[in-house]
Short mmCIF file of C-alpha atoms and ligand atoms in Angstrom, two decimals:
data_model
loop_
_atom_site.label_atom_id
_atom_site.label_comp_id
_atom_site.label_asym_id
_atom_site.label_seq_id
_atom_site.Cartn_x
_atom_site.Cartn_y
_atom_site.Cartn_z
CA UNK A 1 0.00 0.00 0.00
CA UNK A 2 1.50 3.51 -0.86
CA UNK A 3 0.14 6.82 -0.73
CA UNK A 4 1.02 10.02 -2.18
CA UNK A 5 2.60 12.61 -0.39
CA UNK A 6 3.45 16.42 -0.83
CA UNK A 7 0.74 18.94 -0.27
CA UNK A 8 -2.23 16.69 1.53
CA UNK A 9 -3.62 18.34 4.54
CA UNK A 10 -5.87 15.96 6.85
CA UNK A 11 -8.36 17.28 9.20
CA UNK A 12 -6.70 18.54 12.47
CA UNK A 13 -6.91 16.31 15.67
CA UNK A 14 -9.23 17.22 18.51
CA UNK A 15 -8.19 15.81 22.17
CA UNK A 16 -11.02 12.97 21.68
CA UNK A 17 -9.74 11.72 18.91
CA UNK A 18 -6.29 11.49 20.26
CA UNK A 19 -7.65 9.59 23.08
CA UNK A 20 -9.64 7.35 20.65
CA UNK A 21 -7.15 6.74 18.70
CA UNK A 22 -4.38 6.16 20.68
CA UNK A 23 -6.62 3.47 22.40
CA UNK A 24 -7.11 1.48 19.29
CA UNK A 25 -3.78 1.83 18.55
CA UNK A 26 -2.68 0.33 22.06
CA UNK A 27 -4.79 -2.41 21.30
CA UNK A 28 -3.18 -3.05 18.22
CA UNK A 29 -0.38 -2.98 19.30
CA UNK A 30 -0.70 -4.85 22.19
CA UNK A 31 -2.49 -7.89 19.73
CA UNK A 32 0.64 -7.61 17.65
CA UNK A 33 2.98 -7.66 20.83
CA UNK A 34 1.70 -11.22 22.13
CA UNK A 35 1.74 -12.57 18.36
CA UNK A 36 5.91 -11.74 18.27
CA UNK A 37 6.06 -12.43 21.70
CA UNK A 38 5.18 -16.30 20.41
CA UNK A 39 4.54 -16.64 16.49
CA UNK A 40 4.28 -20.37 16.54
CA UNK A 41 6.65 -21.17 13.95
CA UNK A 42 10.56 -21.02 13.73
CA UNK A 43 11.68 -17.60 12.57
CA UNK A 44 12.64 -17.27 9.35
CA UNK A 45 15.64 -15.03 8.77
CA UNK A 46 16.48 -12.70 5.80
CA UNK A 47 19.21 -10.24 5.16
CA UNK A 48 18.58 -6.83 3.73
CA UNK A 49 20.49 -4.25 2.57
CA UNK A 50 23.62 -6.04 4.61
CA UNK A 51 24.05 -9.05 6.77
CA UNK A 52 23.00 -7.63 9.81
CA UNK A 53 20.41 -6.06 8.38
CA UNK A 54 17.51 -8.92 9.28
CA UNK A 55 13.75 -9.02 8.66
CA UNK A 56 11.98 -12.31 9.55
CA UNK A 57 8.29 -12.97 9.03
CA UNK A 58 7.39 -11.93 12.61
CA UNK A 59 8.65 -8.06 11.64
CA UNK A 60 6.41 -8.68 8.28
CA UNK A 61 3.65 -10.25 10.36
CA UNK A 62 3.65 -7.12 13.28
CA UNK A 63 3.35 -4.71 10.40
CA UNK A 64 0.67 -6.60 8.60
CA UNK A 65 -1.08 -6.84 11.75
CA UNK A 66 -1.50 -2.91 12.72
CA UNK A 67 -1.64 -1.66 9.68
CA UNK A 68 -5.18 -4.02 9.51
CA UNK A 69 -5.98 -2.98 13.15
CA UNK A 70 -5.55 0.29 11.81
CA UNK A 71 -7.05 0.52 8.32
CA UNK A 72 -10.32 1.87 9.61
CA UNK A 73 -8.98 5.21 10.91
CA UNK A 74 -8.43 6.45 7.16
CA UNK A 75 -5.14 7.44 7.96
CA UNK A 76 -2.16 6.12 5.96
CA UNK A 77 0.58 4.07 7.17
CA UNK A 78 4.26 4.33 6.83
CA UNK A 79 5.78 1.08 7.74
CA UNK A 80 9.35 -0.29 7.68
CA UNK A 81 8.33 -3.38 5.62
CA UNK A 82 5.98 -2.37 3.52
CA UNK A 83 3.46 0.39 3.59
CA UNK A 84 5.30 3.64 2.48
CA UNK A 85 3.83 7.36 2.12
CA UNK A 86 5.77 8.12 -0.98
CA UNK A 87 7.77 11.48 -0.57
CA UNK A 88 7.21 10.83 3.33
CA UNK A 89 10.11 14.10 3.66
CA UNK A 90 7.31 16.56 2.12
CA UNK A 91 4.35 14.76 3.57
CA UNK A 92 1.76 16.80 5.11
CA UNK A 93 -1.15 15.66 7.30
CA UNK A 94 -1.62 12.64 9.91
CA UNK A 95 0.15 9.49 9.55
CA UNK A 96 1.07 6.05 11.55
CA UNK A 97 4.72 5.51 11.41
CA UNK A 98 5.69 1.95 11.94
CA UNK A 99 8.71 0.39 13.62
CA UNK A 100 7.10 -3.42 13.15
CA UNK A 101 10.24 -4.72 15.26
CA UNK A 102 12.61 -2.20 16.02
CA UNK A 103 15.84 -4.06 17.08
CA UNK A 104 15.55 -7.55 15.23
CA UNK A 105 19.17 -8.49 15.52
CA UNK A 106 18.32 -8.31 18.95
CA UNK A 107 14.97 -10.08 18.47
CA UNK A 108 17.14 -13.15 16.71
CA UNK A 109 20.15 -13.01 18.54
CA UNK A 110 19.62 -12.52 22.04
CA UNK A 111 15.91 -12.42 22.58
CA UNK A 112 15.30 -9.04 24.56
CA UNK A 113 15.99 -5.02 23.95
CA UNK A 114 13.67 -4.99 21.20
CA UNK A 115 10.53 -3.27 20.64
CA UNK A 116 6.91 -2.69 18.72
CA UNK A 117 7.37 1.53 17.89
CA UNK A 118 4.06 3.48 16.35
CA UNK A 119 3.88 7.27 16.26
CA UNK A 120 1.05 9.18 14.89
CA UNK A 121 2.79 12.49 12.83
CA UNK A 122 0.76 15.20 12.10
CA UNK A 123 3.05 17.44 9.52
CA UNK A 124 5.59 15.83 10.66
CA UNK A 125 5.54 16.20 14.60
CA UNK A 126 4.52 13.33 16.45
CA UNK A 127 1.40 13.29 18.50
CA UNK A 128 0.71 9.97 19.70
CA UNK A 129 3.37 7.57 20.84
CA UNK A 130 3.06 4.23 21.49
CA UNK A 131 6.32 1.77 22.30
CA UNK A 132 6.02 -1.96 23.56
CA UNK A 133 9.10 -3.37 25.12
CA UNK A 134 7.30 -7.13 25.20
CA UNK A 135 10.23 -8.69 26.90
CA UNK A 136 10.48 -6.32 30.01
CA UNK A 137 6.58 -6.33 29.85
CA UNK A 138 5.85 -2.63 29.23
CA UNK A 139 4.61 0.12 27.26
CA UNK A 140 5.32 3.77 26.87
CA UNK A 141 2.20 6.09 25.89
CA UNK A 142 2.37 9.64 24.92
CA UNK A 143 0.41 12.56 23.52
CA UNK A 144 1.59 15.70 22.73
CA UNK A 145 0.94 18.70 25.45
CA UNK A 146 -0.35 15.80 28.10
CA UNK A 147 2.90 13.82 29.05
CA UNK A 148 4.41 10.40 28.86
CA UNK A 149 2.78 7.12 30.64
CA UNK A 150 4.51 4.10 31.76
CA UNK A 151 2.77 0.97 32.23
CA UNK A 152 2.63 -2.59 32.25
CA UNK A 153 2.17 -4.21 28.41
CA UNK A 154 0.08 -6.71 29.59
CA UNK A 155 -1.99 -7.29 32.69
CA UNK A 156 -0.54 -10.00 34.81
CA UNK A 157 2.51 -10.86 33.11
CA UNK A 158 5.94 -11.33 34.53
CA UNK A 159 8.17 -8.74 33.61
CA UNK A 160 9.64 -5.60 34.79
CA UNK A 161 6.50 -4.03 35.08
CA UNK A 162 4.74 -6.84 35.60
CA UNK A 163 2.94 -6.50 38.53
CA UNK A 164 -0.95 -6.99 37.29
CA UNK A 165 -3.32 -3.98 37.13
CA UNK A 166 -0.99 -1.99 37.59
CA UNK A 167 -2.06 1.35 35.59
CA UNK A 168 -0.11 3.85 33.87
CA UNK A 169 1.93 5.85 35.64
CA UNK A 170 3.71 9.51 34.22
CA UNK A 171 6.74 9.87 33.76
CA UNK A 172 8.09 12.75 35.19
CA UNK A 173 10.05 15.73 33.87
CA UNK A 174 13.83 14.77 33.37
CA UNK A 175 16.35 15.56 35.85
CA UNK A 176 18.30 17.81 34.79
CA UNK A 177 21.63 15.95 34.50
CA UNK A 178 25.04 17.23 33.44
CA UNK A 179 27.38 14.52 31.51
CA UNK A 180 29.19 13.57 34.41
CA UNK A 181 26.35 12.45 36.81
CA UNK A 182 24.66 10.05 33.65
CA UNK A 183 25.17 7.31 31.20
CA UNK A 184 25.98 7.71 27.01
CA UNK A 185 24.14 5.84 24.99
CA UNK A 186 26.11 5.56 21.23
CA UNK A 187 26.04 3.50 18.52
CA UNK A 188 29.27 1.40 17.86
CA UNK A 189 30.05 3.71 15.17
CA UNK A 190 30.39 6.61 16.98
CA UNK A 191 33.29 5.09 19.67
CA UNK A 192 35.51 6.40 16.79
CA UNK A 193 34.09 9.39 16.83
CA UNK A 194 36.62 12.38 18.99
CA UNK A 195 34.42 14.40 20.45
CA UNK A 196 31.79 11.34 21.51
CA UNK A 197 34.78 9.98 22.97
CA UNK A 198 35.11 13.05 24.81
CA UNK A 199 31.61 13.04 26.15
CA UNK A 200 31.68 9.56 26.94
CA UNK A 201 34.84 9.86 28.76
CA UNK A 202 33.27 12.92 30.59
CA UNK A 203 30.41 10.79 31.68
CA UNK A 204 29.64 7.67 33.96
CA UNK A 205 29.40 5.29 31.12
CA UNK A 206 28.42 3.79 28.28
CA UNK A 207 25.92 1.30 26.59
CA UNK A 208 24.65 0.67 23.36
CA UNK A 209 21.69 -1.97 23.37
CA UNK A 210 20.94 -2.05 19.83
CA UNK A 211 17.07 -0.91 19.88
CA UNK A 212 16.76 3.20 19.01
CA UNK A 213 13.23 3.44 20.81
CA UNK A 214 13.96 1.83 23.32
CA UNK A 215 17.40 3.78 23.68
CA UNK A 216 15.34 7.30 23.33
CA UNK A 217 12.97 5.94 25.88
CA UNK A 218 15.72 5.08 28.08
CA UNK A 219 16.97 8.85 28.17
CA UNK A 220 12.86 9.87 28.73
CA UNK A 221 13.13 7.41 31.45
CA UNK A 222 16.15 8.99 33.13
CA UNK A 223 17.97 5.98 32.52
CA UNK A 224 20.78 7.62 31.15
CA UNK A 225 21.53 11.36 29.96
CA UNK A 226 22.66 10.96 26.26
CA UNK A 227 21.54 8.85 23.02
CA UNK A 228 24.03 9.68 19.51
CA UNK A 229 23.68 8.15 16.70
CA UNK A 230 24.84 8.65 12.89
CA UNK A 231 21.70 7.07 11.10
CA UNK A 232 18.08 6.87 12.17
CA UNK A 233 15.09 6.49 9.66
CA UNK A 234 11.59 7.67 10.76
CA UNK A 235 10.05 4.84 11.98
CA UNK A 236 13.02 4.40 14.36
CA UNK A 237 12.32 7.72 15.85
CA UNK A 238 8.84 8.78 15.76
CA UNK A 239 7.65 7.39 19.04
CA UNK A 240 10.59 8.27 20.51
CA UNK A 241 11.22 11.60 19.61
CA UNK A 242 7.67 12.19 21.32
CA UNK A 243 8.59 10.51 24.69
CA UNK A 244 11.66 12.49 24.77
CA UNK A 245 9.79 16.37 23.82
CA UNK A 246 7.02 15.11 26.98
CA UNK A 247 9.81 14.37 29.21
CA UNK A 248 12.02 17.64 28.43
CA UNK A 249 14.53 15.94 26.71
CA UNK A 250 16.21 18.02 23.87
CA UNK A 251 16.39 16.65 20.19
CA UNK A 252 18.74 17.79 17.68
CA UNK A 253 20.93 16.24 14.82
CA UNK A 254 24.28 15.71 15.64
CA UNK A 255 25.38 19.07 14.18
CA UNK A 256 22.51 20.79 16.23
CA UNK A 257 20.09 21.48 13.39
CA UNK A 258 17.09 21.07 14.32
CA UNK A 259 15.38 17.05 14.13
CA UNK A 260 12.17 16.25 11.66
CA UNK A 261 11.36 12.77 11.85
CA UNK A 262 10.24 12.70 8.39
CA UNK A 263 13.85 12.91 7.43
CA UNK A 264 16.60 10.37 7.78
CA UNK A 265 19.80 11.33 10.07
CA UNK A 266 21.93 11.84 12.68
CA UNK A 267 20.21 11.99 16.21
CA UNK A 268 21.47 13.45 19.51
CA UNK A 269 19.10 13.76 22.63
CA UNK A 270 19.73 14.77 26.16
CA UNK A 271 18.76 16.34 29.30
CA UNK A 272 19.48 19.94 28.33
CA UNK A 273 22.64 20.11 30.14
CA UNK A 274 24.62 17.09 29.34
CA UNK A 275 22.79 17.66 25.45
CA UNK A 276 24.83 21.73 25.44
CA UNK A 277 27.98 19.44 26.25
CA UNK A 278 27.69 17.05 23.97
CA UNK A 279 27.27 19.24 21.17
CA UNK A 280 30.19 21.71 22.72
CA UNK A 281 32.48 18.92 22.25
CA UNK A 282 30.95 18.11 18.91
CA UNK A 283 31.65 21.98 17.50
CA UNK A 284 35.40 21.49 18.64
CA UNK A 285 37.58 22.49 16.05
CA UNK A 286 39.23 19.83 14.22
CA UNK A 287 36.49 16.84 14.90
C1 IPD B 301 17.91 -0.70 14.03
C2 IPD B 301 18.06 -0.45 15.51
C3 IPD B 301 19.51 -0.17 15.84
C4 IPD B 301 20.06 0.99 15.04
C5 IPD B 301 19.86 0.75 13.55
C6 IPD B 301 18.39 0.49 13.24
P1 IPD B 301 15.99 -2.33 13.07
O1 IPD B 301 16.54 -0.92 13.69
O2 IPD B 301 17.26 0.61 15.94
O3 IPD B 301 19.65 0.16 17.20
O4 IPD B 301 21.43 1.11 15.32
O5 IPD B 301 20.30 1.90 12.84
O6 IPD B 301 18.24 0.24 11.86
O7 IPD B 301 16.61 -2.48 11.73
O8 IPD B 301 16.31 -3.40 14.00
O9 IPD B 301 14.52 -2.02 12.98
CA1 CA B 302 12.62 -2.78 12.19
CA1 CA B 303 14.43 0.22 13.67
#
């Protein structure tokens, strides 16, 4: 399924709706959740454009699965797999953005840090998010103006969250947390990098777990203060980037222009003070 882009202009969003459709989407996803959770048959892998690159017919079966749980709301889906909003960079209006399995080396390999990542974008800001970490058993909500929930993924399971009935709960403002009192999150990539060096150096640590929701979520949390990274597409990022603008977490590119998550780039995202450092080392001369 494709559809066009450029120019289209859906009607705006009223609060109700939000909250109407960011329950059927929390359904969906939750559906889709328990299906990867157990999909009844042995994964099958494939490479894409490299060999860790992987898509296996759970990713294909997550998106297939939404984007039907979806269909009815009218508004078009731009999945990983398959459904793309052609020209998605110029695309105006509402639209899902789909991260079917975000983290599926992890999802083969070692079984946890990986997650089910939907954003509603509306012109390209992102008013609903909704992010399933199935493994630790729980979900991040969020709607733009009204905060960021935490909450079990489902009732009565064991997990992290697990604890049944337990409803959402908000997640609070960030600290705000200079480099040295928090945790760098960076992609391998970037260990080469100078002036991430610097900042990583600077700070208490740091860890890469291979899932870029669930590492944006982790700074929203106040898990840890910093997330780089050289190369993020939109459907890695647009649940993410809205748990991080509810939680006061700045979002920039790496150079500090400012982040659309229509557009493919660099990321960097941070409690305000340990994000200023970061990009202070970053504008050092010679980097
Ligand atoms: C990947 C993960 C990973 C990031 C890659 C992404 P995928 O998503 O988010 O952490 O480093 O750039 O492509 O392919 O597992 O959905
Ligand atoms: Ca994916
Ligand atoms: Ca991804």
């Amino acid at each position: 399924m494709s559809a066009s882009g450029g120019g289209r202009k859906a009607a705006s969003t009223s609060s109700a709706d939000l909250v109407d459709l960011l329950a059927r989407a929390v359904g969906a996803v939750r559906e889709a959740a328990a299906f990867a959770l157990d999909p009844g048959e042995e994964l099958r892998v494939e490479a894409k454009a490299h060999r860790n690159d992987l898509v296996t017919q759970v990713d294909r079966g997550v998106e297939e699965r939404i984007a039907r749980q979806l269909e009815d709301t009218g508004i078009p889906l731009h999945g990983e797999e398959k459904h793309r909003i052609e020209d998605f960079e110029a695309y105006r209006g509402r639209a899902w953005v789909l991260d079917p399995i975000d983290g599926t080396l992890n999802y083969v390999s070692t079984h946890r840090d990986w997650a089910i990542s939907l954003a509603l974008v509306d012109d390209g800001v992102p008013v609903l998010a909704i992010l399933a970490d199935p493994v630790a058993n729980r979900l991040y909500t969020a709607i733009r103006g009204r905060g960021a929930w935490v909450e079990p993924l489902m009732a009565g399971a064991a997990g992290a969250d697990g604890a049944g009935g337990v409803g959402p709960r908000a997640l609070e403002p960030v600290e705000d947390l200079p480099l040295s009192e928090g945790m760098v999150i960076a992609h391998y990539q970037l260990t080469q990098h100078a002036a991430i060096c610097r900042a990583i150096e600077t700070s208490r640590g740091m860890r890469c777990y291979g899932a870029a929701a669930l590492e944006m979520a982790e700074v929203a949390a106040g898990g840890a203060v910093v997330y780089a990274q050289p190369l993020l597409q939109p459907w890695d990022v647009a649940a993410g980037a809205l748990l991080c603008t509810e939680t006061g977490v700045v979002l920039t590119r790496m150079d500090g222009a400012p982040f659309d998550v229509r557009r493919a780039g660099s990321l960097l995202v941070g409690t305000p003070a340990a994000h200023a450092e970061v990009l202070g080392h970053l504008c050092v001369a010679g980097d």
